[in-house]
Every structure is written in C-alpha cells, then in structure tokens.
Coordinates of C-alpha atoms in Angstrom, one line a residue:
X1 CA 96.4 103.0 84.6
X2 CA 93.4 100.6 84.5
X3 CA 91.5 102.1 81.6
X4 CA 92.4 99.7 78.9
X5 CA 92.1 96.6 81.1
X6 CA 88.7 97.8 82.3
X7 CA 87.4 98.4 78.8
X8 CA 88.6 94.9 77.8
X9 CA 87.6 92.8 80.8
X10 CA 84.5 94.7 82.1
X11 CA 82.8 96.5 79.2
X12 CA 79.5 96.1 81.0
X13 CA 80.8 98.5 83.7
X14 CA 81.9 101.0 81.1
X15 CA 78.4 100.9 79.5
X16 CA 76.7 101.2 82.9
X17 CA 78.8 104.2 83.9
X18 CA 78.1 105.9 80.6
X19 CA 74.4 105.3 80.8
X20 CA 74.0 106.3 84.4
X21 CA 75.6 109.7 83.8
X22 CA 73.8 110.4 80.5
X23 CA 70.5 109.7 82.1
X24 CA 71.3 111.9 85.1
X25 CA 71.3 109.2 87.7
X26 CA 74.8 110.1 88.8
X27 CA 76.6 113.4 88.9
X28 CA 80.2 114.1 87.7
X29 CA 82.9 113.1 90.2
X30 CA 81.3 109.8 91.0
X31 CA 83.0 106.4 91.4
X32 CA 80.8 103.6 90.2
X33 CA 81.3 100.3 92.1
X34 CA 80.3 97.1 90.2
X35 CA 78.9 95.1 93.1
X36 CA 78.5 91.9 91.1
X37 CA 82.2 91.9 90.2
X38 CA 83.3 92.8 93.7
X39 CA 81.4 89.8 95.1
X40 CA 82.9 87.5 92.5
X41 CA 86.4 88.8 93.2
X42 CA 85.8 88.1 96.9
X43 CA 84.9 84.5 96.1
X44 CA 88.1 84.1 94.0
X45 CA 90.2 85.5 96.9
X46 CA 88.6 83.1 99.4
X47 CA 89.2 80.2 97.1
X48 CA 92.9 81.0 96.8
X49 CA 93.3 81.8 100.5
X50 CA 91.7 78.5 101.5
X51 CA 93.9 76.6 99.2
X52 CA 97.0 78.3 100.7
X53 CA 95.9 78.3 104.3
X54 CA 95.9 82.1 104.5
X55 CA 93.5 84.0 106.7
X56 CA 92.0 87.1 105.0
X57 CA 90.8 90.4 106.5
X58 CA 89.4 92.8 104.0
X59 CA 90.1 96.5 103.8
X60 CA 87.5 99.2 102.8
X61 CA 89.4 102.5 102.6
X62 CA 90.1 102.1 98.9
X63 CA 86.4 102.1 98.1
X64 CA 85.4 104.7 100.6
X65 CA 84.7 102.8 103.7
X66 CA 81.5 101.8 102.1
X67 CA 79.4 99.8 104.7
X68 CA 77.0 98.3 102.1
X69 CA 79.8 96.9 99.9
X70 CA 81.6 95.7 103.1
X71 CA 78.5 93.8 104.1
X72 CA 78.4 92.1 100.7
X73 CA 82.1 91.1 100.9
X74 CA 81.4 89.7 104.3
X75 CA 78.5 87.6 102.9
X76 CA 80.6 86.5 100.0
X77 CA 83.2 84.9 102.3
X78 CA 85.8 87.2 103.8
X79 CA 84.2 87.5 107.2
X80 CA 86.3 90.1 109.0
X81 CA 87.5 93.6 108.4
X82 CA 91.0 95.2 108.8
X83 CA 90.5 98.9 109.4
X84 CA 93.2 101.2 108.4
X85 CA 92.2 103.8 111.0
X86 CA 89.8 104.3 113.9
X87 CA 87.3 106.2 111.9
X88 CA 86.9 103.3 109.6
X89 CA 86.5 101.1 112.6
X90 CA 83.5 103.2 113.7
X91 CA 81.8 102.8 110.3
X92 CA 82.3 99.0 110.3
X93 CA 81.1 98.8 113.9
X94 CA 77.9 100.7 113.1
X95 CA 77.3 98.2 110.3
X96 CA 77.8 95.4 112.8
X97 CA 80.7 93.7 111.0
X98 CA 83.3 91.7 112.9
X99 CA 86.8 93.3 113.2
X100 CA 89.9 91.3 112.4
X101 CA 92.7 93.8 112.9
X102 CA 92.7 97.4 114.2
X103 CA 95.7 99.6 114.6
X104 CA 97.6 99.1 111.4
X105 CA 98.3 101.6 109.9
X106 CA 96.8 104.0 112.4
X107 CA 96.9 103.4 116.2
X108 CA 93.7 103.6 118.2
X109 CA 93.3 106.8 120.2
X110 CA 93.3 106.4 124.0
X111 CA 89.7 107.4 124.6
X112 CA 88.3 105.2 121.8
X113 CA 90.3 102.1 122.9
X114 CA 87.7 100.7 125.4
X115 CA 84.8 101.1 122.9
X116 CA 86.6 99.2 120.2
X117 CA 87.9 96.5 122.6
X118 CA 84.4 96.1 124.1
X119 CA 83.0 95.7 120.6
X120 CA 85.7 93.1 119.9
X121 CA 88.6 92.7 117.5
X122 CA 90.7 89.6 116.9
X123 CA 93.9 91.6 116.9
X124 CA 95.2 95.1 117.7
X125 CA 98.4 96.1 115.9
X126 CA 100.7 98.0 118.2
X127 CA 104.0 99.9 117.9
X128 CA 104.5 101.6 121.2
X129 CA 104.9 100.4 124.8
X130 CA 102.3 103.0 125.9
X131 CA 99.7 101.4 123.7
X132 CA 100.5 98.0 125.1
X133 CA 100.0 99.3 128.6
X134 CA 96.8 101.0 127.6
X135 CA 95.4 97.8 126.0
X136 CA 96.3 95.8 129.1
X137 CA 94.6 98.2 131.4
X138 CA 91.4 98.2 129.3
X139 CA 91.5 94.4 128.9
X140 CA 91.6 93.9 132.7
X141 CA 88.7 96.3 133.1
X142 CA 86.7 94.3 130.5
X143 CA 87.9 90.9 131.8
X144 CA 89.2 89.8 128.5
X145 CA 92.5 88.7 126.9
X146 CA 93.4 90.8 123.9
X147 CA 95.6 89.5 121.2
X148 CA 98.1 91.9 119.7
X149 CA 100.3 92.0 116.6
X150 CA 103.7 93.6 117.1
X151 CA 104.8 95.8 114.2
X152 CA 108.5 95.7 113.7
X153 CA 110.8 98.0 111.8
X154 CA 114.5 98.3 111.0
X155 CA 116.7 100.6 108.9
X156 CA 116.5 99.4 105.3
X157 CA 112.9 98.4 105.6
X158 CA 110.4 99.7 103.0
X159 CA 108.2 102.2 104.8
X160 CA 106.0 104.8 103.1
X161 CA 106.1 108.4 104.3
X162 CA 103.3 109.1 106.7
X163 CA 103.3 105.5 108.0
X164 CA 106.3 105.4 110.2
X165 CA 106.0 103.3 113.4
X166 CA 107.2 100.1 114.8
X167 CA 109.5 98.4 117.3
X168 CA 113.2 98.1 116.5
X169 CA 114.6 94.6 117.1
X170 CA 116.9 95.9 119.9
X171 CA 113.7 97.1 121.7
X172 CA 112.1 93.7 121.8
X173 CA 113.7 92.7 125.0
X174 CA 111.9 95.6 126.8
X175 CA 108.7 94.9 124.9
X176 CA 108.8 91.2 126.0
X177 CA 108.7 92.2 129.6
X178 CA 105.8 94.5 129.1
X179 CA 103.6 92.0 127.1
X180 CA 103.8 89.5 129.9
X181 CA 101.3 91.4 131.9
X182 CA 97.7 90.2 132.4
X183 CA 95.3 91.0 129.6
X184 CA 97.7 90.7 126.7
X185 CA 98.5 87.8 124.3
X186 CA 101.1 88.2 121.7
X187 CA 99.3 86.9 118.7
X188 CA 101.9 87.6 116.0
X189 CA 104.2 89.9 114.0
X190 CA 103.5 92.3 111.2
X191 CA 105.1 94.8 108.8
X192 CA 104.2 96.6 105.6
X193 CA 104.9 96.3 102.7
X194 CA 106.3 92.8 102.8
X195 CA 106.8 92.4 99.1
X196 CA 106.6 94.6 96.0
X197 CA 105.7 94.0 92.3
X198 CA 108.6 94.8 89.9
X199 CA 106.2 96.2 87.3
X200 CA 106.8 93.3 84.9
X201 CA 105.9 89.9 86.2
X202 CA 107.8 89.2 89.5
X203 CA 107.2 89.7 93.2
X204 CA 110.1 90.5 95.4
X205 CA 110.2 90.3 99.2
X206 CA 111.2 93.5 100.9
X207 CA 113.8 93.8 103.7
X208 CA 110.7 93.9 106.0
X209 CA 110.4 90.1 105.7
X210 CA 113.9 89.6 107.1
X211 CA 113.0 91.9 110.0
X212 CA 109.9 89.9 110.7
X213 CA 111.9 86.6 110.6
X214 CA 114.5 88.0 113.1
X215 CA 111.7 89.3 115.4
X216 CA 110.0 85.9 115.4
X217 CA 113.3 84.2 116.4
X218 CA 113.8 86.7 119.3
X219 CA 110.3 86.2 120.5
X220 CA 110.4 82.4 120.2
X221 CA 113.7 82.3 122.2
X222 CA 111.9 84.3 124.9
X223 CA 109.2 81.6 125.1
X224 CA 106.4 83.1 122.9
X225 CA 104.6 80.9 120.4
X226 CA 104.2 83.2 117.4
X227 CA 101.2 81.8 115.5
X228 CA 100.3 84.6 113.1
X229 CA 102.6 86.4 110.6
X230 CA 100.6 89.2 109.0
X231 CA 102.0 90.1 105.6
X232 CA 99.9 92.7 103.8
X233 CA 100.8 94.2 100.4
X234 CA 98.7 94.0 97.2
X235 CA 97.0 90.8 98.5
X236 CA 95.3 89.1 95.6
X237 CA 95.0 85.7 94.0
X238 CA 98.6 86.0 92.6
X239 CA 100.2 87.1 95.8
X240 CA 98.4 84.8 98.3
X241 CA 100.6 81.8 97.4
X242 CA 103.6 84.1 97.8
X243 CA 102.5 85.0 101.3
X244 CA 102.4 81.3 102.2
X245 CA 105.8 80.8 100.6
X246 CA 107.3 83.6 102.7
X247 CA 105.9 82.0 105.9
X248 CA 102.9 84.4 106.3
X249 CA 99.5 83.4 107.7
X250 CA 97.4 86.5 107.1
X251 CA 96.7 88.8 104.1
X252 CA 94.6 91.9 103.8
X253 CA 93.0 92.4 100.3
X254 CA 91.8 95.9 99.4
X255 CA 92.5 96.8 95.8
X256 CA 92.1 93.2 94.8
X257 CA 88.4 93.4 95.6
X258 CA 88.1 95.9 92.8
X259 CA 90.7 94.3 90.6
X260 CA 93.1 97.3 90.9
X261 CA 96.3 96.3 92.5
X262 CA 99.5 97.2 90.5
X263 CA 99.6 93.6 89.3
X264 CA 96.2 93.9 87.6
X265 CA 97.4 96.7 85.4
X266 CA 100.2 94.5 83.9
X267 CA 99.2 90.8 84.3
X268 CA 96.2 88.7 83.3
X269 CA 94.7 87.9 86.7
X270 CA 91.3 86.4 87.6
X271 CA 89.9 89.4 89.5
X272 CA 87.9 91.7 87.3
X273 CA 88.1 95.5 87.4
X274 CA 85.1 96.7 89.4
X275 CA 85.5 100.5 89.7
X276 CA 85.0 103.3 87.2
X277 CA 85.4 107.0 87.7
X278 CA 82.7 109.1 85.9
X279 CA 82.9 112.9 85.2
X280 CA 81.8 115.4 82.7
X281 CA 83.3 118.1 80.4
X282 CA 82.6 121.4 82.0
X283 CA 84.2 123.8 79.5
X284 CA 87.0 124.3 77.0
X285 CA 89.9 126.9 77.1
X286 CA 92.9 127.5 74.9
X287 CA 92.6 124.2 73.1
X288 CA 92.0 122.0 76.1
X289 CA 88.9 120.4 77.7
X290 CA 88.3 120.6 81.4
X291 CA 86.3 118.0 83.3
X292 CA 85.0 118.1 86.9
X293 CA 87.5 116.9 89.5
X294 CA 87.3 115.8 93.1
X295 CA 88.5 112.2 92.7
X296 CA 92.1 112.9 91.9
X297 CA 94.7 110.8 93.8
X298 CA 98.3 111.8 93.4
X299 CA 99.6 108.2 93.2
X300 CA 96.7 107.2 90.9
X301 CA 98.6 107.3 87.5
X302 CA 95.7 108.9 85.8
X303 CA 97.0 109.2 82.2
X304 CA 94.0 109.0 79.9
X305 CA 90.2 109.1 79.7
X306 CA 87.4 108.0 77.4
X307 CA 85.0 110.7 76.4
X308 CA 81.6 110.3 74.7
X309 CA 81.1 111.8 71.3
X310 CA 78.2 113.1 69.3
X311 CA 77.6 109.7 67.6
X312 CA 77.5 107.9 71.0
X313 CA 80.9 106.4 70.6
X314 CA 83.9 106.9 73.0
X315 CA 87.1 108.7 72.1
X316 CA 90.3 108.4 74.0
X317 CA 92.3 111.5 75.1
X318 CA 95.3 112.2 77.3
X319 CA 95.0 113.8 80.7
X320 CA 97.4 116.7 81.3
X321 CA 99.6 116.0 84.3
X322 CA 98.3 117.7 87.5
X323 CA 100.6 119.0 90.2
X324 CA 100.2 118.2 93.9
X325 CA 100.2 121.9 94.9
X326 CA 96.7 122.6 93.6
X327 CA 93.1 121.5 94.3
X328 CA 91.6 119.4 91.6
X329 CA 88.5 121.5 90.9
X330 CA 89.1 120.6 87.2
X331 CA 91.4 118.2 85.4
X332 CA 92.2 118.9 81.8
X333 CA 92.5 116.9 78.6
X334 CA 94.9 117.5 75.6
X335 CA 92.0 118.2 73.2
X336 CA 88.7 120.0 73.4
X337 CA 85.4 118.2 73.8
X338 CA 81.7 118.9 73.7
X339 CA 80.5 120.5 76.9
X340 CA 78.5 118.0 78.9
X341 CA 80.2 115.0 77.4
X342 CA 80.7 112.0 79.7
X343 CA 84.3 111.3 80.9
X344 CA 85.3 107.8 82.0
X345 CA 88.5 106.9 83.8
X346 CA 90.0 104.0 85.6
X347 CA 93.0 104.5 87.8
X348 CA 94.5 103.6 91.2
X349 CA 92.6 105.5 93.9
X350 CA 91.9 105.8 97.6
X351 CA 88.4 107.0 97.6
X352 CA 88.5 107.9 101.3
X353 CA 90.9 110.8 100.7
X354 CA 88.8 112.3 97.9
X355 CA 85.5 114.3 98.0
X356 CA 83.8 112.1 95.4
X357 CA 80.4 110.4 95.4
X358 CA 80.2 106.6 95.3
X359 CA 77.5 104.8 93.4
X360 CA 77.1 101.2 94.4
X361 CA 75.5 99.4 91.5
X362 CA 74.2 95.8 91.3
X363 CA 73.1 94.0 88.2
X364 CA 75.8 95.3 85.9
X365 CA 77.0 91.9 84.9
X366 CA 73.5 90.8 83.8
X367 CA 72.8 94.0 81.9
X368 CA 70.4 95.4 84.4
X369 CA 72.2 98.0 86.5
X370 CA 70.5 99.2 89.6
X371 CA 71.8 101.8 92.0
X372 CA 71.7 100.4 95.5
X373 CA 72.7 103.7 97.0
X374 CA 74.8 106.8 96.6
X375 CA 77.4 107.4 99.3
X376 CA 80.0 110.0 100.1
X377 CA 83.7 109.1 100.2
X378 CA 83.6 108.2 103.8
X379 CA 80.8 105.7 103.7
X380 CA 77.8 107.9 104.6
X381 CA 74.7 107.3 102.5
X382 CA 73.6 110.4 100.6
X383 CA 70.5 108.9 98.9
X384 CA 69.0 105.6 98.0

C-alpha cells in the first residue's frame, strides 16, 4: 500500500532497513521506525493544528505503544496522548507523559479508574451511565472535577465492528440528569469516524457528524456549554482544516505520525513515510518464496515487497493473498528468491496487534542510522 511512496519519498529509510538486516542488527519481522521523520511529521502537524485552532492528542497503538517514540513526539510539540485502551494508558503513565483522552475506543475498567484519574487525564470518553457514576464517585474521593466526553451514536452512523458503544440521542435526557452530579464536567462530544477518504482526492463527512451536531443542540438546550468537539479520523495536515470546517476542536493523529493514513497512499502530502517492515526469505516451495511473518495485519493491504538480489539491488514481487483463518508464520511471494534475502514492505499496520519487534532508529535522514532500542509490539524494551 505504501511501498512505492516510501521508496520515492524516503529512500534513506529503505537503505537503512536493508543495511540493518544484512548486518544482523535486526531480525526478520521487525518494523523500523524512522525517528527523524516522525519528529518532523509531528512538527508539521503542530503547525497545521495551530493555524486551524485544533487541539491535538497523539495516538501510539499504530507504532506499538512505543514509549521512547511517544516521548520524542511529546518533545516535538504534541504534548498529550490519547490512549486507545487502558493498557496503553499504563505504558504512557510509566513514561510520565500527560494524558489527554482516555476511554475512546476502550472504556477504563472499574478497578483501574482511580489510578488513572489520580494520575490525571484531561478527558475521559464515556458511553454508559454506569461509567459516569463510577467516575463521579472516584472524582469525589480524589476531590477533583473530571471532564468527560460523551460518545454518541445513532443508526446510520459509521461504526467499525468491535468498536460499538455510545449514547443514542433519545438517551441524552437521562444522561443529562446523571452528569449534573458533583465531580463531573461535560467537556464535549465525540464520535468515530467523523469523515472518510473517498480513495481519490475528497474527504466526506460521515453521518456521525450529524449525530454530533444534534447532540450538541440537545445539550446546549439543557444548559450545557459544549466547548470541545472531538473528531478523530485520519488526522493529518490535509484533514486538520476539514475538522475545523466541520466545527471540530480536537483531532487525534496516529498514522499521520508515520505518514501512513489512507490519504498518504494516494495524495502528495507533507508528512513523510516513516515506517518500514523488514523480513527475510526463509525457504522456497513449488515455485514460491516464503518469508518470515508475524507483522501481518488483515486490513493492511500488503500487496508487494522489495527483495534484495545477488547484485545488491532490489527486485519487486507480489505477495500472495493471505486468509484471515490462518496464523502468519510465513507469507509467500509469487516468485522464488535466494534464501536469506532481505524483504522490505510498507503497508498499513497496527503494530500493537502483531508479534513483531520494533527498531527505533535515529539518524536515518542524515545517513547515520543508529538503533536507539529494540522493543516488542507492546512497547516493552527488548534490548538497547
């Protein structure tokens, strides 16, 4: 999906990935993160967000909850993290990073709520009355006022399987009474995804945006001042002005940090590709090559790879489609290749659901790559 654009826009990353594997510094099934490019992408996002008056919280799941990279993004200008689940929250808390939003997409478990609230988060996204009551109880124990974002949902909204949750508009009257209790401040409204890319050049708002607008009207009529409208979906330099146009105030970049939103595969955008998957040919069988897997993501659109040849060049080959009913011990190519050859790929991924290693590499853009650390897919350092 991103192989051609990565070869064109970040050949330094391709060269670094090839060299690191061929010198034995990284093993197959390793994602290489270009720290220089990620930091620069962060600065580009901050510039666009400042211009459009959009607050940004950055997401780390796409690059494996990596605390070192998260720290560098924080230092480059996006100060606070949005964590997709409570386990990611714990990693970022251990790193000492400020939390911007917890609970969207995954709610905080009851027995972890006090720990996270005591640590501190600007917002907690909620989509059950039970969660609101639990937050209020803990807030009173801690002597704080906790801001929440209400996630809303209606028939016709775009919701991905495995992410269902939200308040229907006809439930807001009941919710309004519950959020009046001490310890709770309604900070705003959210949904996901709020817009989608048509695959060519245009962004289109989803039905979710209409649901958000109706919810804001209901809450304002009840006397609530809704200050924040959280509109995540492929947040990048191209979509940040669109968030502002739709009335949003917050965005949550994830893939934009590595230059791998769906828009980056089709459009010429300022963010540079900053992630490369590196593997190795294990064996050949019946006219096909097989390379080590572990990093496969079923929505990744992995279609082709570049493979090193005897004369130190790269040859392109197709990846044979892989079904979702099997484990990716190996992935296969259309043609055979030399055993031990380096395999390079660039596709849409979610590292935190793989079993891959993650190599954080600085100095790629200056021709002096240096591995800052090797991590597992959940942010734990394996070796320096």
